[in-house]
Amino acid sequence: MNTLKNTLKKSLMIGGVVMATGIMGSQAFAEDHHHGHSDILLGIKDGQMIAMVEHGGVIEKLVAMGAEMPESYYATNPGFGVEADEYDDGITAPLASTDVSFDFNAFELGGTVSNLFYWDASDVNDIAFDAVNDGTMFTAARQISPFETYTATVNGGTDDVDGFVIGQTGADSGLHQHIGFYMLDEANGTDNIKDGIYAVAMSFSQEGLTASDPGVLVFAVGEHGEALHEAAVAFIEGAMVPEPASLALLGLGGLAAIGRRRQK
C-alpha cells in the first residue's frame, strides 16, 4: 500500500510540474530555474543543425555537458536557445518560424552501445560507464495542453528513440524553450533509482536540414561533488571525439571546437 501511495504521489508530482512547465510557458518558468545553468544553443552550418554550449565565454560544439537531476528526479535544465550574434562565421541561426525537434540517440562507450549509460561515481580514477539494465527510465516531456503531453523515454536499450517538437523558432529565428526531464525506476517510482552519473544523447533537427551530431547530457543524481561530475563529462568527451589526426583525415577539424570569445 505504501509503495502504491508513493508511486501515485510521484506520478501526481511529475504531472503537476510538467503541466506547470507547459502551461506557464517556457520563458516564465526558465526565469526561476535557469540561473547558473547553460542552455544548449542551436544553429545551422553547411545545411546541418549544430548544437553548441558555452564554456567560460566560448561557444563550442556540444560534445558532452553536465546537468543536475534534483532530489525530485525532475529537471528543466538544460534549456534550448539561440544566440546567433555570438556564433562563429559560417554558423547561422536556425530556420525562422520552423519547428525544432529532438531524438534520443544510442551511442557507444567502451565498446557498448546504449541509449542510457550509468556510472556509480565511486572512484574518479576508475570511470566505467555501463548500459542501464535495471529498469531505470529517463524521460523527456513537454506538456502542450492539460490533455496532451509529448514524451520520449530511454531505458538502456540499443535503439534510437524518436523525440518530439521542442518548440518553434520565431520570425527572427529566436528560441528559448525548456522541457522536462525525469527519471523513474522499474516500478514507476523513484525508490530504486541509484545515485551516480547517467548519460543520454540527443540530436536536433528542423525540416529540410540534416540532424545535428548527438550531444551527450551527463546528469548527476545524488551528491558526488563537482570534481567527479566534471571528470565524467571529460571522460565522455574524450570517448566521443576522435584523436586530432583522425579529425584531420575526416575533415572535421573545424568542428572539434568551434567557438570564439563572446564580446561582453
PDB file of C-alpha atoms in Angstrom:
ATOM      1  CA  MET A   1       0.000   0.000   0.000  1.00  0.00           C
ATOM      2  CA  ASN A   2       2.824   2.420   0.878  1.00  0.00           C
ATOM      3  CA  THR A   3       4.525   1.661  -2.427  1.00  0.00           C
ATOM      4  CA  LEU A   4       1.291   2.388  -4.277  1.00  0.00           C
ATOM      5  CA  LYS A   5       0.850   5.663  -2.403  1.00  0.00           C
ATOM      6  CA  ASN A   6       4.429   6.712  -3.111  1.00  0.00           C
ATOM      7  CA  THR A   7       4.083   5.886  -6.795  1.00  0.00           C
ATOM      8  CA  LEU A   8       0.801   7.795  -7.042  1.00  0.00           C
ATOM      9  CA  LYS A   9       2.307  10.760  -5.207  1.00  0.00           C
ATOM     10  CA  LYS A  10       5.308  10.770  -7.541  1.00  0.00           C
ATOM     11  CA  SER A  11       3.112  10.491 -10.626  1.00  0.00           C
ATOM     12  CA  LEU A  12       0.957  13.401  -9.483  1.00  0.00           C
ATOM     13  CA  MET A  13       4.023  15.492  -8.663  1.00  0.00           C
ATOM     14  CA  ILE A  14       5.625  14.862 -12.046  1.00  0.00           C
ATOM     15  CA  GLY A  15       2.368  15.548 -13.843  1.00  0.00           C
ATOM     16  CA  GLY A  16       1.925  18.790 -11.951  1.00  0.00           C
ATOM     17  CA  VAL A  17       5.404  20.050 -12.672  1.00  0.00           C
ATOM     18  CA  VAL A  18       5.206  19.070 -16.333  1.00  0.00           C
ATOM     19  CA  MET A  19       1.924  20.944 -16.553  1.00  0.00           C
ATOM     20  CA  ALA A  20       3.489  23.959 -14.872  1.00  0.00           C
ATOM     21  CA  THR A  21       6.264  23.963 -17.445  1.00  0.00           C
ATOM     22  CA  GLY A  22       3.838  23.748 -20.344  1.00  0.00           C
ATOM     23  CA  ILE A  23       1.028  25.994 -19.140  1.00  0.00           C
ATOM     24  CA  MET A  24       3.144  28.737 -17.573  1.00  0.00           C
ATOM     25  CA  GLY A  25       5.284  28.893 -20.686  1.00  0.00           C
ATOM     26  CA  SER A  26       8.953  28.199 -21.078  1.00  0.00           C
ATOM     27  CA  GLN A  27      10.049  31.804 -20.696  1.00  0.00           C
ATOM     28  CA  ALA A  28       8.454  32.390 -17.304  1.00  0.00           C
ATOM     29  CA  PHE A  29       9.458  29.014 -15.918  1.00  0.00           C
ATOM     30  CA  ALA A  30      13.036  29.454 -17.082  1.00  0.00           C
ATOM     31  CA  GLU A  31      13.392  32.768 -15.252  1.00  0.00           C
ATOM     32  CA  ASP A  32      13.099  30.961 -11.912  1.00  0.00           C
ATOM     33  CA  HIS A  33      15.089  27.839 -12.742  1.00  0.00           C
ATOM     34  CA  HIS A  34      17.700  28.786 -15.300  1.00  0.00           C
ATOM     35  CA  HIS A  35      20.176  30.717 -13.156  1.00  0.00           C
ATOM     36  CA  GLY A  36      23.604  29.105 -13.155  1.00  0.00           C
ATOM     37  CA  HIS A  37      22.911  26.677 -15.987  1.00  0.00           C
ATOM     38  CA  SER A  38      23.880  26.674 -19.665  1.00  0.00           C
ATOM     39  CA  ASP A  39      21.355  26.254 -22.422  1.00  0.00           C
ATOM     40  CA  ILE A  40      22.002  24.155 -25.486  1.00  0.00           C
ATOM     41  CA  LEU A  41      22.428  26.651 -28.309  1.00  0.00           C
ATOM     42  CA  LEU A  42      21.192  25.753 -31.782  1.00  0.00           C
ATOM     43  CA  GLY A  43      22.316  26.899 -35.213  1.00  0.00           C
ATOM     44  CA  ILE A  44      22.999  25.803 -38.788  1.00  0.00           C
ATOM     45  CA  LYS A  45      26.309  25.039 -40.506  1.00  0.00           C
ATOM     46  CA  ASP A  46      26.512  23.778 -44.091  1.00  0.00           C
ATOM     47  CA  GLY A  47      22.912  22.577 -44.167  1.00  0.00           C
ATOM     48  CA  GLN A  48      23.163  20.715 -40.866  1.00  0.00           C
ATOM     49  CA  MET A  49      21.844  21.693 -37.475  1.00  0.00           C
ATOM     50  CA  ILE A  50      24.558  22.150 -34.911  1.00  0.00           C
ATOM     51  CA  ALA A  51      24.176  22.021 -31.140  1.00  0.00           C
ATOM     52  CA  MET A  52      26.536  24.153 -29.078  1.00  0.00           C
ATOM     53  CA  VAL A  53      27.231  25.108 -25.489  1.00  0.00           C
ATOM     54  CA  GLU A  54      29.044  27.988 -23.832  1.00  0.00           C
ATOM     55  CA  HIS A  55      32.103  27.219 -21.704  1.00  0.00           C
ATOM     56  CA  GLY A  56      33.841  30.122 -19.999  1.00  0.00           C
ATOM     57  CA  GLY A  57      32.635  32.665 -22.524  1.00  0.00           C
ATOM     58  CA  VAL A  58      33.451  30.469 -25.518  1.00  0.00           C
ATOM     59  CA  ILE A  59      30.716  28.877 -27.628  1.00  0.00           C
ATOM     60  CA  GLU A  60      31.753  25.380 -28.701  1.00  0.00           C
ATOM     61  CA  LYS A  61      30.175  22.442 -30.439  1.00  0.00           C
ATOM     62  CA  LEU A  62      28.300  20.323 -27.907  1.00  0.00           C
ATOM     63  CA  VAL A  63      30.006  17.002 -27.314  1.00  0.00           C
ATOM     64  CA  ALA A  64      29.067  16.459 -23.663  1.00  0.00           C
ATOM     65  CA  MET A  65      27.770  18.739 -20.928  1.00  0.00           C
ATOM     66  CA  GLY A  66      26.937  18.342 -17.263  1.00  0.00           C
ATOM     67  CA  ALA A  67      23.444  18.693 -15.816  1.00  0.00           C
ATOM     68  CA  GLU A  68      21.885  18.168 -12.391  1.00  0.00           C
ATOM     69  CA  MET A  69      18.983  15.870 -11.544  1.00  0.00           C
ATOM     70  CA  PRO A  70      17.372  17.208  -8.321  1.00  0.00           C
ATOM     71  CA  GLU A  71      16.077  15.042  -5.474  1.00  0.00           C
ATOM     72  CA  SER A  72      12.634  15.249  -7.067  1.00  0.00           C
ATOM     73  CA  TYR A  73      14.046  13.390 -10.101  1.00  0.00           C
ATOM     74  CA  TYR A  74      12.617  16.146 -12.279  1.00  0.00           C
ATOM     75  CA  ALA A  75      14.727  18.769 -14.046  1.00  0.00           C
ATOM     76  CA  THR A  76      14.060  21.566 -16.520  1.00  0.00           C
ATOM     77  CA  ASN A  77      17.674  22.245 -17.452  1.00  0.00           C
ATOM     78  CA  PRO A  78      19.378  22.397 -19.807  1.00  0.00           C
ATOM     79  CA  GLY A  79      17.080  24.534 -21.908  1.00  0.00           C
ATOM     80  CA  PHE A  80      17.370  25.354 -25.588  1.00  0.00           C
ATOM     81  CA  GLY A  81      18.191  28.724 -27.094  1.00  0.00           C
ATOM     82  CA  VAL A  82      19.701  30.738 -29.926  1.00  0.00           C
ATOM     83  CA  GLU A  83      22.444  33.379 -29.705  1.00  0.00           C
ATOM     84  CA  ALA A  84      23.211  33.808 -33.392  1.00  0.00           C
ATOM     85  CA  ASP A  85      25.098  37.080 -33.000  1.00  0.00           C
ATOM     86  CA  GLU A  86      27.685  35.229 -30.899  1.00  0.00           C
ATOM     87  CA  TYR A  87      28.288  32.359 -33.306  1.00  0.00           C
ATOM     88  CA  ASP A  88      31.417  31.729 -35.365  1.00  0.00           C
ATOM     89  CA  ASP A  89      31.487  32.751 -39.008  1.00  0.00           C
ATOM     90  CA  GLY A  90      29.689  30.148 -41.079  1.00  0.00           C
ATOM     91  CA  ILE A  91      27.174  29.315 -38.355  1.00  0.00           C
ATOM     92  CA  THR A  92      23.758  30.914 -38.682  1.00  0.00           C
ATOM     93  CA  ALA A  93      20.548  30.916 -36.681  1.00  0.00           C
ATOM     94  CA  PRO A  94      18.024  28.089 -37.143  1.00  0.00           C
ATOM     95  CA  LEU A  95      15.315  28.405 -39.775  1.00  0.00           C
ATOM     96  CA  ALA A  96      12.720  31.004 -38.831  1.00  0.00           C
ATOM     97  CA  SER A  97       9.155  30.055 -37.862  1.00  0.00           C
ATOM     98  CA  THR A  98      10.040  26.359 -38.021  1.00  0.00           C
ATOM     99  CA  ASP A  99       9.657  23.517 -35.518  1.00  0.00           C
ATOM    100  CA  VAL A 100      12.766  22.285 -33.723  1.00  0.00           C
ATOM    101  CA  SER A 101      12.694  18.588 -32.834  1.00  0.00           C
ATOM    102  CA  PHE A 102      14.991  16.211 -30.989  1.00  0.00           C
ATOM    103  CA  ASP A 103      15.635  12.478 -30.872  1.00  0.00           C
ATOM    104  CA  PHE A 104      17.402  10.340 -28.287  1.00  0.00           C
ATOM    105  CA  ASN A 105      20.392   8.539 -29.798  1.00  0.00           C
ATOM    106  CA  ALA A 106      22.104   5.315 -28.829  1.00  0.00           C
ATOM    107  CA  PHE A 107      25.866   5.828 -28.722  1.00  0.00           C
ATOM    108  CA  GLU A 108      28.993   3.843 -27.940  1.00  0.00           C
ATOM    109  CA  LEU A 109      31.081   3.974 -24.772  1.00  0.00           C
ATOM    110  CA  GLY A 110      33.801   1.430 -24.074  1.00  0.00           C
ATOM    111  CA  GLY A 111      32.580  -0.894 -26.801  1.00  0.00           C
ATOM    112  CA  THR A 112      28.974  -0.891 -25.542  1.00  0.00           C
ATOM    113  CA  VAL A 113      26.091   0.722 -27.437  1.00  0.00           C
ATOM    114  CA  SER A 114      23.201   2.063 -25.378  1.00  0.00           C
ATOM    115  CA  ASN A 115      20.743   4.943 -25.203  1.00  0.00           C
ATOM    116  CA  LEU A 116      21.268   5.345 -21.431  1.00  0.00           C
ATOM    117  CA  PHE A 117      24.533   4.816 -19.552  1.00  0.00           C
ATOM    118  CA  TYR A 118      25.349   4.736 -15.821  1.00  0.00           C
ATOM    119  CA  TRP A 119      28.470   5.068 -13.666  1.00  0.00           C
ATOM    120  CA  ASP A 120      28.340   4.779  -9.876  1.00  0.00           C
ATOM    121  CA  ALA A 121      30.810   7.670  -9.402  1.00  0.00           C
ATOM    122  CA  SER A 122      32.705   5.697  -6.782  1.00  0.00           C
ATOM    123  CA  ASP A 123      36.257   6.346  -7.993  1.00  0.00           C
ATOM    124  CA  VAL A 124      37.414   9.223 -10.194  1.00  0.00           C
ATOM    125  CA  ASN A 125      40.400   7.099 -11.220  1.00  0.00           C
ATOM    126  CA  ASP A 126      38.186   4.275 -12.462  1.00  0.00           C
ATOM    127  CA  ILE A 127      35.444   5.743 -14.638  1.00  0.00           C
ATOM    128  CA  ALA A 128      33.489   2.945 -16.285  1.00  0.00           C
ATOM    129  CA  PHE A 129      30.051   3.554 -17.787  1.00  0.00           C
ATOM    130  CA  ASP A 130      27.741   0.606 -18.405  1.00  0.00           C
ATOM    131  CA  ALA A 131      24.396   0.388 -20.176  1.00  0.00           C
ATOM    132  CA  VAL A 132      21.496   0.760 -17.753  1.00  0.00           C
ATOM    133  CA  ASN A 133      19.884  -2.661 -17.286  1.00  0.00           C
ATOM    134  CA  ASP A 134      17.934  -2.374 -14.019  1.00  0.00           C
ATOM    135  CA  GLY A 135      14.716  -0.903 -15.383  1.00  0.00           C
ATOM    136  CA  THR A 136      15.597   2.735 -14.727  1.00  0.00           C
ATOM    137  CA  MET A 137      13.934   5.028 -17.265  1.00  0.00           C
ATOM    138  CA  PHE A 138      14.892   8.536 -18.372  1.00  0.00           C
ATOM    139  CA  THR A 139      12.103  10.570 -19.969  1.00  0.00           C
ATOM    140  CA  ALA A 140      11.849  13.908 -21.724  1.00  0.00           C
ATOM    141  CA  ALA A 141       8.411  15.510 -21.563  1.00  0.00           C
ATOM    142  CA  ARG A 142       6.627  18.573 -22.872  1.00  0.00           C
ATOM    143  CA  GLN A 143       3.067  19.326 -21.832  1.00  0.00           C
ATOM    144  CA  ILE A 144       1.354  21.305 -24.577  1.00  0.00           C
ATOM    145  CA  SER A 145      -2.133  21.358 -23.045  1.00  0.00           C
ATOM    146  CA  PRO A 146      -3.911  19.972 -19.969  1.00  0.00           C
ATOM    147  CA  PHE A 147      -4.849  16.976 -22.104  1.00  0.00           C
ATOM    148  CA  GLU A 148      -1.739  16.266 -24.170  1.00  0.00           C
ATOM    149  CA  THR A 149       1.893  15.621 -23.253  1.00  0.00           C
ATOM    150  CA  TYR A 150       4.741  14.697 -25.557  1.00  0.00           C
ATOM    151  CA  THR A 151       7.118  12.125 -24.036  1.00  0.00           C
ATOM    152  CA  ALA A 152      10.154  10.139 -25.133  1.00  0.00           C
ATOM    153  CA  THR A 153      11.811   7.519 -22.907  1.00  0.00           C
ATOM    154  CA  VAL A 154      15.124   5.659 -22.952  1.00  0.00           C
ATOM    155  CA  ASN A 155      15.916   2.686 -20.720  1.00  0.00           C
ATOM    156  CA  GLY A 156      19.357   1.437 -21.706  1.00  0.00           C
ATOM    157  CA  GLY A 157      18.384  -0.278 -24.939  1.00  0.00           C
ATOM    158  CA  THR A 158      20.394  -0.181 -28.147  1.00  0.00           C
ATOM    159  CA  ASP A 159      17.904   1.722 -30.311  1.00  0.00           C
ATOM    160  CA  ASP A 160      17.454   5.390 -31.063  1.00  0.00           C
ATOM    161  CA  VAL A 161      14.175   6.762 -29.699  1.00  0.00           C
ATOM    162  CA  ASP A 162      12.024   9.280 -31.545  1.00  0.00           C
ATOM    163  CA  GLY A 163      11.644  12.522 -29.655  1.00  0.00           C
ATOM    164  CA  PHE A 164       9.219  15.371 -30.246  1.00  0.00           C
ATOM    165  CA  VAL A 165       8.954  19.049 -31.141  1.00  0.00           C
ATOM    166  CA  ILE A 166      10.731  21.139 -28.518  1.00  0.00           C
ATOM    167  CA  GLY A 167       9.298  24.383 -29.834  1.00  0.00           C
ATOM    168  CA  GLN A 168       9.082  26.658 -32.847  1.00  0.00           C
ATOM    169  CA  THR A 169      11.519  29.405 -33.714  1.00  0.00           C
ATOM    170  CA  GLY A 170      10.174  32.917 -34.044  1.00  0.00           C
ATOM    171  CA  ALA A 171      10.086  35.078 -37.141  1.00  0.00           C
ATOM    172  CA  ASP A 172      13.556  36.276 -36.104  1.00  0.00           C
ATOM    173  CA  SER A 173      14.791  32.658 -35.693  1.00  0.00           C
ATOM    174  CA  GLY A 174      14.856  33.117 -31.923  1.00  0.00           C
ATOM    175  CA  LEU A 175      14.129  30.318 -29.467  1.00  0.00           C
ATOM    176  CA  HIS A 176      14.135  29.963 -25.682  1.00  0.00           C
ATOM    177  CA  GLN A 177      12.494  26.756 -24.544  1.00  0.00           C
ATOM    178  CA  HIS A 178      12.632  24.434 -21.543  1.00  0.00           C
ATOM    179  CA  ILE A 179      11.152  20.952 -21.380  1.00  0.00           C
ATOM    180  CA  GLY A 180      11.077  18.450 -18.533  1.00  0.00           C
ATOM    181  CA  PHE A 181      13.485  15.602 -17.834  1.00  0.00           C
ATOM    182  CA  TYR A 182      12.513  12.999 -15.247  1.00  0.00           C
ATOM    183  CA  MET A 183      13.528   9.554 -14.041  1.00  0.00           C
ATOM    184  CA  LEU A 184      11.545   6.563 -12.806  1.00  0.00           C
ATOM    185  CA  ASP A 185      12.566   3.109 -11.625  1.00  0.00           C
ATOM    186  CA  GLU A 186      11.210  -0.235 -12.820  1.00  0.00           C
ATOM    187  CA  ALA A 187       8.161   0.150 -10.554  1.00  0.00           C
ATOM    188  CA  ASN A 188       7.348   3.639 -11.895  1.00  0.00           C
ATOM    189  CA  GLY A 189       8.558   5.146  -8.632  1.00  0.00           C
ATOM    190  CA  THR A 190      11.921   6.564  -7.583  1.00  0.00           C
ATOM    191  CA  ASP A 191      12.941   4.478  -4.544  1.00  0.00           C
ATOM    192  CA  ASN A 192      15.204   2.195  -6.579  1.00  0.00           C
ATOM    193  CA  ILE A 193      16.981   4.812  -8.693  1.00  0.00           C
ATOM    194  CA  LYS A 194      20.680   4.521  -7.913  1.00  0.00           C
ATOM    195  CA  ASP A 195      22.791   7.572  -7.187  1.00  0.00           C
ATOM    196  CA  GLY A 196      25.512   8.125  -9.739  1.00  0.00           C
ATOM    197  CA  ILE A 197      26.086   9.645 -13.153  1.00  0.00           C
ATOM    198  CA  TYR A 198      23.718   8.987 -16.066  1.00  0.00           C
ATOM    199  CA  ALA A 199      24.444   9.835 -19.703  1.00  0.00           C
ATOM    200  CA  VAL A 200      21.961  10.273 -22.533  1.00  0.00           C
ATOM    201  CA  ALA A 201      22.495  11.627 -26.073  1.00  0.00           C
ATOM    202  CA  MET A 202      20.232  13.957 -28.045  1.00  0.00           C
ATOM    203  CA  SER A 203      20.303  15.224 -31.631  1.00  0.00           C
ATOM    204  CA  PHE A 204      18.306  18.141 -33.045  1.00  0.00           C
ATOM    205  CA  SER A 205      16.659  18.827 -36.375  1.00  0.00           C
ATOM    206  CA  GLN A 206      14.487  21.102 -38.464  1.00  0.00           C
ATOM    207  CA  GLU A 207      12.665  20.080 -41.622  1.00  0.00           C
ATOM    208  CA  GLY A 208      14.953  20.293 -44.634  1.00  0.00           C
ATOM    209  CA  LEU A 209      18.179  20.125 -42.610  1.00  0.00           C
ATOM    210  CA  THR A 210      20.478  17.268 -41.664  1.00  0.00           C
ATOM    211  CA  ALA A 211      20.103  16.445 -37.979  1.00  0.00           C
ATOM    212  CA  SER A 212      22.863  17.578 -35.645  1.00  0.00           C
ATOM    213  CA  ASP A 213      25.511  15.226 -34.358  1.00  0.00           C
ATOM    214  CA  PRO A 214      24.449  13.776 -30.988  1.00  0.00           C
ATOM    215  CA  GLY A 215      25.450  15.653 -27.863  1.00  0.00           C
ATOM    216  CA  VAL A 216      25.583  13.870 -24.514  1.00  0.00           C
ATOM    217  CA  LEU A 217      23.860  15.184 -21.375  1.00  0.00           C
ATOM    218  CA  VAL A 218      25.634  13.921 -18.271  1.00  0.00           C
ATOM    219  CA  PHE A 219      23.223  14.027 -15.324  1.00  0.00           C
ATOM    220  CA  ALA A 220      24.433  13.779 -11.734  1.00  0.00           C
ATOM    221  CA  VAL A 221      21.988  12.014  -9.401  1.00  0.00           C
ATOM    222  CA  GLY A 222      22.784  12.426  -5.711  1.00  0.00           C
ATOM    223  CA  GLU A 223      25.713  14.257  -4.121  1.00  0.00           C
ATOM    224  CA  HIS A 224      29.030  13.440  -5.757  1.00  0.00           C
ATOM    225  CA  GLY A 225      30.905  16.710  -5.891  1.00  0.00           C
ATOM    226  CA  GLU A 226      31.781  18.870  -8.847  1.00  0.00           C
ATOM    227  CA  ALA A 227      35.125  17.181  -9.497  1.00  0.00           C
ATOM    228  CA  LEU A 228      33.554  13.756 -10.092  1.00  0.00           C
ATOM    229  CA  HIS A 229      30.866  15.229 -12.307  1.00  0.00           C
ATOM    230  CA  GLU A 230      33.389  17.162 -14.390  1.00  0.00           C
ATOM    231  CA  ALA A 231      35.581  14.079 -14.674  1.00  0.00           C
ATOM    232  CA  ALA A 232      32.635  12.115 -16.061  1.00  0.00           C
ATOM    233  CA  VAL A 233      31.920  14.826 -18.635  1.00  0.00           C
ATOM    234  CA  ALA A 234      35.586  14.927 -19.670  1.00  0.00           C
ATOM    235  CA  PHE A 235      35.678  11.132 -19.940  1.00  0.00           C
ATOM    236  CA  ILE A 236      32.704  11.097 -22.300  1.00  0.00           C
ATOM    237  CA  GLU A 237      34.088  13.998 -24.334  1.00  0.00           C
ATOM    238  CA  GLY A 238      37.297  12.036 -24.806  1.00  0.00           C
ATOM    239  CA  ALA A 239      35.381   8.943 -25.866  1.00  0.00           C
ATOM    240  CA  MET A 240      33.146  10.824 -28.318  1.00  0.00           C
ATOM    241  CA  VAL A 241      35.765  12.963 -30.084  1.00  0.00           C
ATOM    242  CA  PRO A 242      38.375  11.230 -32.276  1.00  0.00           C
ATOM    243  CA  GLU A 243      42.076  11.976 -31.894  1.00  0.00           C
ATOM    244  CA  PRO A 244      43.267  15.143 -33.735  1.00  0.00           C
ATOM    245  CA  ALA A 245      44.874  13.098 -36.515  1.00  0.00           C
ATOM    246  CA  SER A 246      41.582  11.327 -37.151  1.00  0.00           C
ATOM    247  CA  LEU A 247      39.750  14.639 -37.189  1.00  0.00           C
ATOM    248  CA  ALA A 248      42.064  15.924 -39.885  1.00  0.00           C
ATOM    249  CA  LEU A 249      41.509  12.815 -42.000  1.00  0.00           C
ATOM    250  CA  LEU A 250      37.764  13.183 -41.627  1.00  0.00           C
ATOM    251  CA  GLY A 251      37.810  16.878 -42.412  1.00  0.00           C
ATOM    252  CA  LEU A 252      36.260  17.653 -39.032  1.00  0.00           C
ATOM    253  CA  GLY A 253      38.978  19.784 -37.536  1.00  0.00           C
ATOM    254  CA  GLY A 254      36.879  22.912 -37.728  1.00  0.00           C
ATOM    255  CA  LEU A 255      34.034  21.268 -35.847  1.00  0.00           C
ATOM    256  CA  ALA A 256      36.047  19.819 -32.992  1.00  0.00           C
ATOM    257  CA  ALA A 257      35.911  23.038 -31.054  1.00  0.00           C
ATOM    258  CA  ILE A 258      34.121  25.784 -32.896  1.00  0.00           C
ATOM    259  CA  GLY A 259      33.766  28.864 -30.832  1.00  0.00           C
ATOM    260  CA  ARG A 260      35.026  32.311 -30.127  1.00  0.00           C
ATOM    261  CA  ARG A 261      35.275  34.591 -27.150  1.00  0.00           C
ATOM    262  CA  ARG A 262      31.951  36.281 -26.521  1.00  0.00           C
ATOM    263  CA  GLN A 263      32.017  40.040 -26.567  1.00  0.00           C
ATOM    264  CA  LYS A 264      30.885  41.334 -23.179  1.00  0.00           C
TER     265      LYS A 264
END
